[in-house]
Structures are given as C-alpha cells and as structure tokens.
Amino acid sequence: MTDALDRLDLLGLDADLSDDNRLLRDTVRKFADDRLRPNIRDWYEAGTLPARELARDFGELGVLGMHLSGYGCQGSTAAQYGLVCAEVEAVDSGLRSLISVQGSLAMYAIYAYGSEEQKQRWLPHMAAGEAIGCFGLTEADSGSDPGSMRTRAVRDGSDWVLNGSKMWITNGSVADIAVVWARTDDGIRGFLVEPGTPGFDVADVHHKLSLRASVTSSLHFNEVRLPADAQLPEAAGLRAPLGCLSEARFGIVCGVTGAARDALAATLDYAGTRTQFGRPIAGFQLTQRKLAELAVSLNQAELTARRLAELKDAGRLTSQQVSFGKFANVRAALEICREARSILGGSGITTEYPVLRHALNLETVYTYEGTHEVHTLVLGQALTGIDAFR
Ligand code: FAD
C-alpha cells in the first residue's frame, strides 16, 4: 500500500511536509492502522461504533479540538488539523465525523460563543475525550434551510423552556453535552443541554446504508427547563451555527482526500495483481485511463485542501472558499470511489475492499454540512451577485 501511496503522489506533495507535520501524519497513520483499520469492517457491518472508547483514544492522541488554543487543546495549525482529518477519513468518514463534530462543531461552538465558565467546564474534558459533544441544528423539516427551524426556547423567569426536535445528529445518543440551536424571541440562540435533563430524549437512526460506523440520532425536547447559564452568551443569530459549520467543512475538504486516496491505493494494488486475458488488468488502456483520471483528480483535491489550509492559517479563508473546497473535493472523492469500484469488478461490492464503503460514506458527506447543491448556490452567488436560494 505504501508503494501505491507513493505512486499516487503525482505532484510530489508529500515531500513538502515539514518534519513536524510529517511526524504528526505518521503518528496518526500508525494509530489508524493499528487501532482503527483492523476493526472498521466489523463496526461498519454491525452499524455500531465504540464511540466512548474511541473518543478517549482520540483524546490521548491529542486530535480533539486540536486547532483550538488553551483549555487542554493543542493550538495546532489548520494544515495539521487537515492532515489528521485525511488520515482518519482514510479509514472511514464516520470516524472523521466523530472528530469533526466533537472538535469543530460542539467544542468550537463553546469555544467561540461560550462563557468562560462553560469553556472551563467542558472544553478540557472534551479535548481529553472524557466528554462527547453533539451539535443539533438540522430538523426533520428544516435541513438546507436551517433558518426555518421550529425548535423554540422561551424565557420563563431566568430559565429557558425548550420544545422541539432535531434530526440526523451525529454523536447524539453518546453525547454528554448537546449544543442545541433554537428559535427565541431574539432570533436563533445556542444552548447546552445535558442528557438526563427531564423532557430530553434521544433515539438512534437505524438502517443506514451510509456512515454506518457513526452514531446518528434524533433529539427530542419536551418542556425541557434550562437554567439561564445553559445559553451560549455570544451566539446571536444563524451566523453562530454557520460559523461552526465553516470550521467543520474545512475538515471535510481535507478529510475526503484521505478516503479517496485510500480507495485509489487499494484499487491500484488490485489492478496490478488481478489478471484477465492473460495480463494484469492494470495493463489495459481503459483501466489506465481510469487510473490516470482518478489520480489527477485526487492530486487536484489535495492541492485544494492544501491551499485552503494555507488561507486558514493566514487568517484569510472565506466561507465562499470553504464552499469551493467542499463542492470540489467531496464531488471529486465520491467520483473517484465510484469509478475505482468499477476497476475491482465484483470484488468491489463487498467490504473486503474499502472502496464501496468509502463511496457510500461519501454520499452522506455530499449531503451534510451544506448539500452539494447549497454550495453550488454559494459559488453561483459569489460569481453573479444573485441569490438563487429562494
Ligand atoms: P433537504 O434540505 O431537504 O434537501 C433535499 C435536496 O434538495 C438536496 O439535494 C438539496 O440540495 C436540495 N435543495 C434544498 N434546497 C435547495 C435550493 N434552495 N436549491 C436547490 N436545491 C435545494 N445535522 C446537524 O445539525 N448535526 C449533525 O451532527 C448532523 N449529522 C448528520 C449525519 C448524517 C449521517 C446525515 C445524513 C446528516 C447529518 N446532518 C446533521 C444533517 C445534514 O446537515 C442535512 O441532512 C443536510 O443539511 C440536508 O438537509 P436535508 O437532509 O433535510 O435535505
């Protein structure tokens, strides 16, 4: 596989890694190979994930909220966070989702919009993986248009009373703290809701064909009474959750290159050893054309990820550029995995090879954190100045 990875690095991007970043990349790759890769087929097929154990492992590795500073976080660069996302997603998008939701959605919401007490209380535990967070924005009737949410928080004295429900929430049933977005008389606000609070119930989504190695839940709030200090004081309006999503989308832009690389490396190996008509299928021009197209597309996606990391580290990354990355890289990764699957023939449809599993996972990644179409419209608006959302 290492040989295949080297051959896929057509632009020589690996050689540009600094010593520190190479060490980080190799450390996470080894962890992924030792701890994650041997188990991923079983987790995926069973549709379960030992999320608590894994969160602690990821915490020990120092990757949860690694791009945040203080409160037990590493203060890593965007480039380093991107490398970690790619190495973990090379095993499975569900595992990267665990990290993304924890660090970029739940922890970032508390980090950016929380009170000092909320940060002190939650962030060190979340960085260590002792506490898991989830992020509840989407509702059954409010997906691409989160401004239409119906979950509502109403003041009652100094308390808040929360009613409504959230759908498709990653880490929902394993979360120790839920960041929940709700409509109030003052617009959309964020709240921290702990499991066990009366009226708060969680149910898992079953029968998924995608992101099976990930916990997905619905959250239900029936007259849930929250103290005043459950509110995130600095979160005002839809801009607050969208700020968190921008953070998480950056991780996706980098992460999906790992899934695509892993699928393509497995395919390259397979094509070199599978013989038909008396020669390896890698020797057929039609196969070589596919491999060339896919490898070029992979390198372009990696370049895009690297450019966005540079911009983020320079403090210049715009949300439109994040949309560019999500639009381009998820589409590329999905197309790479789908086409790579065809090279594996019948062998490509089982979990013996990671290729179709990656493709199926990427169907979710194509849809969550802003659908492909939503990012198309963001780019369309940037180009034309015309809002085509409604
Ligand atoms: P819809 O918004 O109903 O979209 C359906 C289709 O219509 C899509 O193709 C969409 O692009 C298209 N469409 C909608 N509006 C327009 C338009 N204006 N123009 C053109 N096309 C349009 N959410 C969270 O809050 N937290 C999580 O942790 C989380 N995790 C998830 C995990 C999984 C496995 C999945 C599947 C989803 C998760 N989501 C989460 C929800 C996810 O973000 C939503 O599914 C996504 O925003 C799309 O919403 P929807 O599914 O309601 O689709």
Coordinates of N, CA and C in Angstrom, one line a residue, residues 183-335:
R183 N -35.0 28.7 18.1 CA -35.5 30.0 17.9 C -36.0 30.6 19.2
T184 N -35.7 31.9 19.4 CA -36.2 32.6 20.6 C -36.8 33.9 20.1
D185 N -37.4 34.7 21.0 CA -37.9 36.0 20.6 C -36.8 36.9 20.1
D186 N -35.6 36.6 20.4 CA -34.4 37.4 20.0 C -33.7 36.8 18.8
G187 N -34.4 35.9 18.1 CA -33.7 35.2 17.0 C -33.1 33.9 17.4
I188 N -32.2 33.3 16.6 CA -31.7 31.9 16.9 C -30.6 32.1 18.0
R189 N -30.7 31.2 18.9 CA -29.7 31.2 20.0 C -29.2 29.7 20.3
G190 N -28.0 29.6 20.9 CA -27.5 28.3 21.2 C -27.6 27.9 22.7
F191 N -27.8 26.6 23.0 CA -28.0 26.2 24.4 C -27.2 24.9 24.6
L192 N -26.7 24.7 25.8 CA -26.1 23.5 26.2 C -27.0 22.7 27.0
V193 N -27.3 21.5 26.4 CA -28.3 20.6 27.1 C -27.7 19.3 27.5
E194 N -27.8 18.9 28.8 CA -27.2 17.7 29.2 C -28.2 16.6 29.2
P195 N -27.7 15.3 28.9 CA -28.6 14.2 28.9 C -29.1 14.0 30.4
G196 N -30.3 13.5 30.5 CA -30.8 13.3 31.9 C -31.7 14.5 32.3
T197 N -31.6 15.6 31.6 CA -32.5 16.8 31.9 C -33.9 16.3 31.5
P198 N -34.8 16.5 32.5 CA -36.2 16.0 32.3 C -36.8 16.6 31.0
G199 N -37.4 15.7 30.2 CA -38.0 16.1 28.9 C -37.1 16.0 27.7
F200 N -35.8 15.6 27.9 CA -34.9 15.5 26.8 C -34.7 14.0 26.5
D201 N -35.1 13.6 25.3 CA -34.9 12.2 24.9 C -34.2 12.1 23.6
V202 N -33.5 10.9 23.4 CA -32.7 10.7 22.2 C -33.0 9.3 21.7
A203 N -33.1 9.2 20.3 CA -33.3 7.9 19.7 C -32.3 7.8 18.5
D204 N -31.8 6.6 18.3 CA -30.8 6.5 17.2 C -31.6 6.2 15.9
V205 N -30.9 6.6 14.8 CA -31.4 6.3 13.5 C -30.7 5.0 13.1
H206 N -31.6 4.1 12.6 CA -31.1 2.7 12.2 C -31.2 2.6 10.7
H207 N -30.8 1.4 10.2 CA -31.0 1.1 8.8 C -30.2 2.0 7.8
K208 N -29.2 2.6 8.3 CA -28.4 3.5 7.4 C -27.6 2.6 6.4
L209 N -27.4 3.1 5.2 CA -26.6 2.4 4.2 C -25.2 3.2 4.1
S210 N -25.2 4.3 4.8 CA -24.0 5.2 4.7 C -23.6 5.7 6.1
L211 N -22.3 5.9 6.3 CA -21.9 6.4 7.6 C -22.4 5.4 8.7
R212 N -22.2 4.1 8.4 CA -22.7 3.1 9.4 C -21.8 3.1 10.6
A213 N -20.5 3.4 10.5 CA -19.6 3.4 11.7 C -19.7 4.8 12.3
S214 N -20.9 5.3 12.6 CA -21.1 6.6 13.2 C -22.4 6.6 13.9
V215 N -22.5 7.2 15.0 CA -23.8 7.3 15.7 C -24.6 8.4 15.2
T216 N -25.8 8.2 14.7 CA -26.7 9.2 14.2 C -28.0 9.2 15.0
S217 N -28.5 10.3 15.5 CA -29.6 10.2 16.4 C -30.6 11.4 16.1
S218 N -31.8 11.2 16.7 CA -32.7 12.4 16.8 C -32.8 12.8 18.3
L219 N -33.0 14.1 18.5 CA -33.0 14.7 19.8 C -34.4 15.2 20.0
H220 N -35.0 15.0 21.1 CA -36.4 15.5 21.4 C -36.5 16.3 22.7
F221 N -37.1 17.4 22.6 CA -37.2 18.3 23.7 C -38.7 18.6 24.0
N222 N -39.1 18.1 25.2 CA -40.5 18.4 25.6 C -40.5 19.1 26.9
E223 N -40.7 20.4 26.8 CA -40.8 21.3 28.0 C -39.5 21.1 28.8
V224 N -38.4 21.2 28.2 CA -37.1 21.0 28.8 C -36.7 22.3 29.5
R225 N -36.5 22.3 30.8 CA -36.2 23.5 31.5 C -34.7 23.6 31.7
L226 N -34.2 24.8 31.2 CA -32.8 25.0 31.3 C -32.5 26.3 32.1
P227 N -31.4 26.2 32.9 CA -31.0 27.4 33.6 C -30.5 28.5 32.7
A228 N -30.5 29.7 33.1 CA -30.0 30.8 32.3 C -28.6 30.6 31.7
D229 N -27.8 29.9 32.6 CA -26.4 29.8 32.2 C -26.2 28.6 31.2
A230 N -27.3 28.0 30.7 CA -27.2 27.0 29.7 C -27.1 27.6 28.3
Q231 N -27.4 28.9 28.2 CA -27.3 29.6 26.9 C -25.9 30.0 26.6
L232 N -25.5 29.9 25.3 CA -24.2 30.3 24.9 C -24.3 31.9 24.7
P233 N -23.7 32.6 25.6 CA -24.0 34.1 25.6 C -23.5 34.8 24.3
E234 N -22.5 34.3 23.6 CA -22.0 35.1 22.5 C -22.6 34.7 21.2
A235 N -23.5 33.7 21.2 CA -24.1 33.2 19.9 C -25.4 34.0 19.6
A236 N -25.4 34.7 18.5 CA -26.5 35.5 18.2 C -26.9 35.3 16.7
G237 N -28.0 34.7 16.5 CA -28.5 34.6 15.1 C -27.9 33.4 14.4
L238 N -28.3 33.1 13.2 CA -27.9 32.0 12.4 C -26.4 32.0 12.1
R239 N -25.8 33.2 12.1 CA -24.4 33.3 11.9 C -23.6 32.4 12.8
A240 N -24.1 32.2 14.0 CA -23.3 31.5 15.0 C -23.2 30.0 14.6
P241 N -24.3 29.3 14.3 CA -24.1 27.9 13.9 C -23.4 27.8 12.5
L242 N -23.6 28.8 11.7 CA -22.9 28.7 10.4 C -21.4 28.9 10.5
G243 N -21.0 29.7 11.5 CA -19.6 29.8 11.8 C -19.0 28.5 12.2
C244 N -19.7 27.7 13.0 CA -19.2 26.4 13.4 C -19.1 25.5 12.1
L245 N -20.2 25.5 11.3 CA -20.2 24.7 10.1 C -19.0 25.0 9.2
S246 N -18.6 26.3 9.1 CA -17.5 26.6 8.3 C -16.2 26.0 8.8
E247 N -16.1 25.9 10.1 CA -14.9 25.2 10.7 C -14.9 23.7 10.3
A248 N -16.1 23.1 10.5 CA -16.2 21.7 10.2 C -16.0 21.3 8.7
R249 N -16.5 22.2 7.9 CA -16.4 22.0 6.4 C -14.9 22.0 6.0
F250 N -14.1 22.8 6.7 CA -12.7 22.7 6.3 C -12.1 21.3 6.6
G251 N -12.5 20.7 7.7 CA -12.1 19.4 8.0 C -12.5 18.4 6.9
I252 N -13.7 18.6 6.4 CA -14.3 17.7 5.3 C -13.4 17.8 4.1
V253 N -13.1 19.1 3.7 CA -12.3 19.4 2.5 C -11.0 18.5 2.5
C254 N -10.4 18.5 3.7 CA -9.1 17.7 3.8 C -9.4 16.2 4.0
G255 N -10.4 15.9 4.8 CA -10.7 14.5 5.2 C -11.0 13.7 4.0
V256 N -11.9 14.2 3.1 CA -12.3 13.3 2.0 C -11.1 13.0 1.0
T257 N -10.1 13.7 1.0 CA -8.9 13.4 0.2 C -8.3 12.0 0.7
G258 N -8.5 11.8 2.1 CA -8.0 10.6 2.7 C -8.8 9.4 2.2
A259 N -10.1 9.6 2.2 CA -11.0 8.5 1.7 C -10.7 8.1 0.3
A260 N -10.6 9.2 -0.6 CA -10.3 8.9 -2.0 C -9.0 8.3 -2.2
R261 N -8.0 8.7 -1.4 CA -6.6 8.2 -1.6 C -6.6 6.7 -1.2
D262 N -7.3 6.4 -0.1 CA -7.3 5.0 0.4 C -8.0 4.1 -0.7
A263 N -9.1 4.6 -1.2 CA -9.8 3.8 -2.2 C -9.0 3.6 -3.5
L264 N -8.3 4.6 -3.9 CA -7.5 4.6 -5.1 C -6.2 3.7 -4.9
A265 N -5.7 3.8 -3.7 CA -4.5 2.9 -3.4 C -4.9 1.5 -3.4
A266 N -6.0 1.1 -2.8 CA -6.5 -0.3 -2.8 C -6.7 -0.7 -4.3
T267 N -7.3 0.2 -5.1 CA -7.6 -0.1 -6.5 C -6.3 -0.3 -7.3
L268 N -5.4 0.5 -7.1 CA -4.1 0.4 -7.8 C -3.4 -0.9 -7.5
D269 N -3.4 -1.3 -6.2 CA -2.9 -2.6 -5.9 C -3.6 -3.7 -6.5
Y270 N -4.9 -3.7 -6.5 CA -5.8 -4.7 -7.1 C -5.5 -4.8 -8.6
A271 N -5.5 -3.7 -9.2 CA -5.4 -3.7 -10.7 C -4.0 -4.3 -11.1
G272 N -3.0 -4.2 -10.2 CA -1.7 -4.7 -10.6 C -1.6 -6.2 -10.4
T273 N -2.5 -6.8 -9.6 CA -2.4 -8.2 -9.4 C -3.6 -9.1 -10.0
R274 N -4.7 -8.4 -10.3 CA -5.8 -9.1 -10.9 C -5.5 -9.4 -12.4
T275 N -5.5 -10.6 -12.8 CA -5.2 -11.0 -14.2 C -6.5 -11.4 -14.9
Q276 N -6.7 -10.9 -16.1 CA -7.7 -11.3 -17.1 C -7.1 -11.3 -18.5
F277 N -7.5 -12.1 -19.3 CA -7.0 -12.2 -20.7 C -5.5 -12.3 -20.7
G278 N -5.0 -13.0 -19.6 CA -3.5 -13.3 -19.6 C -2.6 -12.2 -19.1
R279 N -3.2 -11.1 -18.6 CA -2.4 -10.0 -18.2 C -3.0 -9.2 -17.0
P280 N -2.3 -8.5 -16.2 CA -2.9 -7.7 -15.2 C -3.9 -6.7 -15.8
I281 N -5.0 -6.5 -15.1 CA -6.0 -5.5 -15.7 C -5.4 -4.1 -15.7
A282 N -4.4 -3.8 -14.9 CA -3.7 -2.5 -14.9 C -3.0 -2.3 -16.3
G283 N -2.8 -3.4 -17.0 CA -2.2 -3.2 -18.3 C -3.1 -2.8 -19.5
F284 N -4.4 -2.8 -19.2 CA -5.3 -2.4 -20.2 C -5.4 -0.9 -20.3
Q285 N -5.5 -0.4 -21.5 CA -5.5 1.1 -21.7 C -6.8 1.7 -21.0
L286 N -7.9 1.0 -21.1 CA -9.1 1.5 -20.5 C -8.9 1.7 -19.0
T287 N -8.3 0.7 -18.3 CA -8.0 0.8 -16.9 C -7.0 1.9 -16.6
Q288 N -6.0 2.0 -17.4 CA -5.0 3.1 -17.2 C -5.7 4.4 -17.3
R289 N -6.6 4.6 -18.3 CA -7.3 5.9 -18.4 C -8.0 6.2 -17.1
K290 N -8.7 5.2 -16.6 CA -9.5 5.5 -15.3 C -8.5 5.9 -14.2
L291 N -7.4 5.1 -14.1 CA -6.5 5.3 -13.0 C -5.8 6.7 -13.2
A292 N -5.5 7.1 -14.4 CA -4.9 8.4 -14.6 C -5.9 9.5 -14.3
E293 N -7.1 9.4 -14.7 CA -8.1 10.4 -14.4 C -8.3 10.6 -12.9
L294 N -8.4 9.4 -12.2 CA -8.7 9.4 -10.8 C -7.5 10.0 -10.0
A295 N -6.3 9.6 -10.4 CA -5.1 10.1 -9.7 C -4.9 11.6 -9.9
V296 N -5.2 12.1 -11.1 CA -5.1 13.5 -11.3 C -6.1 14.2 -10.4
S297 N -7.3 13.7 -10.4 CA -8.4 14.3 -9.6 C -8.0 14.3 -8.1
L298 N -7.4 13.2 -7.7 CA -7.0 13.1 -6.3 C -6.0 14.2 -6.0
N299 N -5.0 14.3 -6.8 CA -3.9 15.3 -6.6 C -4.5 16.7 -6.6
Q300 N -5.5 17.0 -7.5 CA -6.1 18.3 -7.5 C -6.8 18.6 -6.2
A301 N -7.5 17.6 -5.7 CA -8.3 17.7 -4.5 C -7.3 18.0 -3.3
E302 N -6.2 17.3 -3.3 CA -5.2 17.5 -2.3 C -4.6 18.9 -2.3
L303 N -4.4 19.4 -3.6 CA -3.9 20.8 -3.7 C -4.9 21.8 -3.2
T304 N -6.2 21.5 -3.5 CA -7.2 22.4 -3.0 C -7.2 22.5 -1.5
A305 N -7.1 21.3 -0.9 CA -7.1 21.2 0.6 C -5.9 22.0 1.1
R306 N -4.8 21.8 0.5 CA -3.6 22.5 1.0 C -3.7 24.0 0.8
R307 N -4.3 24.5 -0.3 CA -4.5 25.9 -0.4 C -5.4 26.5 0.6
L308 N -6.5 25.7 0.9 CA -7.4 26.2 1.9 C -6.8 26.2 3.3
A309 N -5.9 25.3 3.6 CA -5.2 25.2 4.9 C -4.3 26.4 5.0
E310 N -3.6 26.8 3.9 CA -2.7 28.0 3.9 C -3.5 29.2 4.2
L311 N -4.7 29.3 3.5 CA -5.5 30.5 3.7 C -6.0 30.6 5.1
K312 N -6.4 29.4 5.7 CA -6.9 29.4 7.0 C -5.8 29.7 8.0
D313 N -4.6 29.2 7.8 CA -3.5 29.5 8.7 C -3.2 31.0 8.6
A314 N -3.4 31.6 7.5 CA -3.1 33.0 7.3 C -4.2 33.9 7.7
G315 N -5.3 33.3 8.2 CA -6.5 34.0 8.7 C -7.3 34.7 7.6
R316 N -7.1 34.1 6.3 CA -7.8 34.8 5.2 C -8.8 33.9 4.5
L317 N -9.2 32.7 5.1 CA -10.1 31.8 4.5 C -11.5 32.4 4.6
T318 N -12.2 32.5 3.5 CA -13.6 33.0 3.5 C -14.5 31.8 3.4
S319 N -15.8 32.0 3.8 CA -16.8 30.9 3.7 C -17.0 30.5 2.3
Q320 N -16.9 31.4 1.3 CA -17.0 31.0 -0.1 C -15.9 30.1 -0.5
Q321 N -14.7 30.3 0.0 CA -13.6 29.4 -0.3 C -13.8 28.0 0.3
V322 N -14.4 28.0 1.5 CA -14.7 26.7 2.1 C -15.8 26.0 1.3
S323 N -16.8 26.8 0.7 CA -17.8 26.2 -0.1 C -17.1 25.6 -1.4
F324 N -16.1 26.4 -1.9 CA -15.4 25.9 -3.1 C -14.8 24.5 -2.8
G325 N -14.1 24.4 -1.6 CA -13.4 23.2 -1.2 C -14.4 22.1 -1.0
K326 N -15.5 22.4 -0.4 CA -16.5 21.3 -0.1 C -17.1 20.8 -1.4
F327 N -17.5 21.8 -2.2 CA -18.1 21.4 -3.5 C -17.1 20.6 -4.4
A328 N -15.9 21.1 -4.5 CA -14.9 20.4 -5.4 C -14.4 19.1 -4.8
N329 N -14.1 19.1 -3.6 CA -13.4 17.9 -3.0 C -14.3 16.7 -2.7
V330 N -15.5 17.0 -2.2 CA -16.4 15.9 -2.0 C -16.9 15.3 -3.3
R331 N -17.2 16.1 -4.2 CA -17.6 15.6 -5.6 C -16.4 14.7 -6.1
A332 N -15.2 15.2 -6.1 CA -14.1 14.5 -6.6 C -13.9 13.2 -5.9
A333 N -14.0 13.2 -4.6 CA -13.8 12.0 -3.8 C -14.8 11.0 -4.1
L334 N -16.1 11.4 -4.2 CA -17.2 10.5 -4.5 C -17.0 9.9 -5.9
E335 N -16.6 10.7 -6.8 CA -16.5 10.2 -8.2 C -15.3 9.2 -8.3

